[in-house]
């Protein structure tokens, strides 16, 4: 497993231990993590802190040139909000842990030239499958159902 996806999974597991939704993400630039995060909507009462948004927030303000050289690793297919942030900042590549439990806006990303690589990682699938089964109401709230 790629070290950056491993870091994203660690973030997802951290979120679950905190009582939140197990989705993690890291933003990598030239071989190093510049931002990491996990879904913290439950923990902070936030409406926007999905894993990808938290990783971007924790990367801090960056010049546009940095974002255009980054890869975003996320344990789950990006939702419309996170997809919008990826497009807004011009992140050229997204590596997705899995999209079997939730299919985000991968087609939109690809249509805008973003390289999307889906791993179908068994750890990511298991983590989300168990969470969705245990907490369907919370999961539905997170995805806007």
PDB file of C-alpha atoms in Angstrom, residues 39-92:
ATOM      1  CA  UNK A  39     -14.001  13.998   8.725  1.00  0.00           C
ATOM      2  CA  UNK A  40     -14.639  16.076  11.855  1.00  0.00           C
ATOM      3  CA  UNK A  41     -18.242  17.131  11.334  1.00  0.00           C
ATOM      4  CA  UNK A  42     -19.421  15.290  14.445  1.00  0.00           C
ATOM      5  CA  UNK A  43     -16.475  16.232  16.640  1.00  0.00           C
ATOM      6  CA  UNK A  44     -16.646  19.977  15.894  1.00  0.00           C
ATOM      7  CA  UNK A  45     -20.266  20.448  14.841  1.00  0.00           C
ATOM      8  CA  UNK A  46     -18.976  21.581  11.450  1.00  0.00           C
ATOM      9  CA  UNK A  47     -21.009  21.511   8.266  1.00  0.00           C
ATOM     10  CA  UNK A  48     -17.948  21.392   5.983  1.00  0.00           C
ATOM     11  CA  UNK A  49     -15.132  19.441   7.634  1.00  0.00           C
ATOM     12  CA  UNK A  50     -15.090  16.363   5.452  1.00  0.00           C
ATOM     13  CA  UNK A  51     -11.739  14.554   5.331  1.00  0.00           C
ATOM     14  CA  UNK A  52     -10.576  16.318   2.179  1.00  0.00           C
ATOM     15  CA  UNK A  53     -11.640  19.736   3.448  1.00  0.00           C
ATOM     16  CA  UNK A  54      -9.849  19.129   6.759  1.00  0.00           C
ATOM     17  CA  UNK A  55      -6.646  18.115   4.957  1.00  0.00           C
ATOM     18  CA  UNK A  56      -6.808  21.261   2.811  1.00  0.00           C
ATOM     19  CA  UNK A  57      -7.486  23.401   5.878  1.00  0.00           C
ATOM     20  CA  UNK A  58      -4.565  21.834   7.743  1.00  0.00           C
ATOM     21  CA  UNK A  59      -2.243  22.422   4.769  1.00  0.00           C
ATOM     22  CA  UNK A  60      -2.771  26.125   5.337  1.00  0.00           C
ATOM     23  CA  UNK A  61      -2.862  28.767   2.660  1.00  0.00           C
ATOM     24  CA  UNK A  62      -0.709  27.741  -0.285  1.00  0.00           C
ATOM     25  CA  UNK A  63       0.159  29.452  -3.571  1.00  0.00           C
ATOM     26  CA  UNK A  64      -1.797  28.190  -6.567  1.00  0.00           C
ATOM     27  CA  UNK A  65       1.410  26.707  -7.969  1.00  0.00           C
ATOM     28  CA  UNK A  66       1.654  24.336  -4.989  1.00  0.00           C
ATOM     29  CA  UNK A  67      -1.904  23.016  -5.363  1.00  0.00           C
ATOM     30  CA  UNK A  68      -1.282  22.398  -9.071  1.00  0.00           C
ATOM     31  CA  UNK A  69       1.585  20.056  -8.114  1.00  0.00           C
ATOM     32  CA  UNK A  70      -0.270  18.101  -5.413  1.00  0.00           C
ATOM     33  CA  UNK A  71      -1.973  14.750  -5.186  1.00  0.00           C
ATOM     34  CA  UNK A  72      -4.913  14.344  -2.834  1.00  0.00           C
ATOM     35  CA  UNK A  73      -5.323  10.918  -1.234  1.00  0.00           C
ATOM     36  CA  UNK A  74      -8.730  10.156   0.222  1.00  0.00           C
ATOM     37  CA  UNK A  75     -10.177   6.974   1.653  1.00  0.00           C
ATOM     38  CA  UNK A  76     -13.566   7.555  -0.023  1.00  0.00           C
ATOM     39  CA  UNK A  77     -14.735   8.954  -3.352  1.00  0.00           C
ATOM     40  CA  UNK A  78     -15.068  12.769  -3.035  1.00  0.00           C
ATOM     41  CA  UNK A  79     -18.519  14.265  -2.535  1.00  0.00           C
ATOM     42  CA  UNK A  80     -19.682  17.305  -4.554  1.00  0.00           C
ATOM     43  CA  UNK A  81     -18.335  19.775  -1.962  1.00  0.00           C
ATOM     44  CA  UNK A  82     -14.877  18.203  -1.824  1.00  0.00           C
ATOM     45  CA  UNK A  83     -14.852  17.827  -5.611  1.00  0.00           C
ATOM     46  CA  UNK A  84     -15.518  21.554  -5.889  1.00  0.00           C
ATOM     47  CA  UNK A  85     -12.525  22.323  -3.668  1.00  0.00           C
ATOM     48  CA  UNK A  86     -10.306  20.001  -5.718  1.00  0.00           C
ATOM     49  CA  UNK A  87     -11.376  21.812  -8.894  1.00  0.00           C
ATOM     50  CA  UNK A  88     -11.160  25.280  -7.333  1.00  0.00           C
ATOM     51  CA  UNK A  89      -7.547  24.769  -6.286  1.00  0.00           C
ATOM     52  CA  UNK A  90      -6.516  22.935  -9.440  1.00  0.00           C
ATOM     53  CA  UNK A  91      -5.343  19.739  -7.758  1.00  0.00           C
ATOM     54  CA  UNK A  92      -4.411  17.546 -10.741  1.00  0.00           C
TER      55      UNK A  92
END
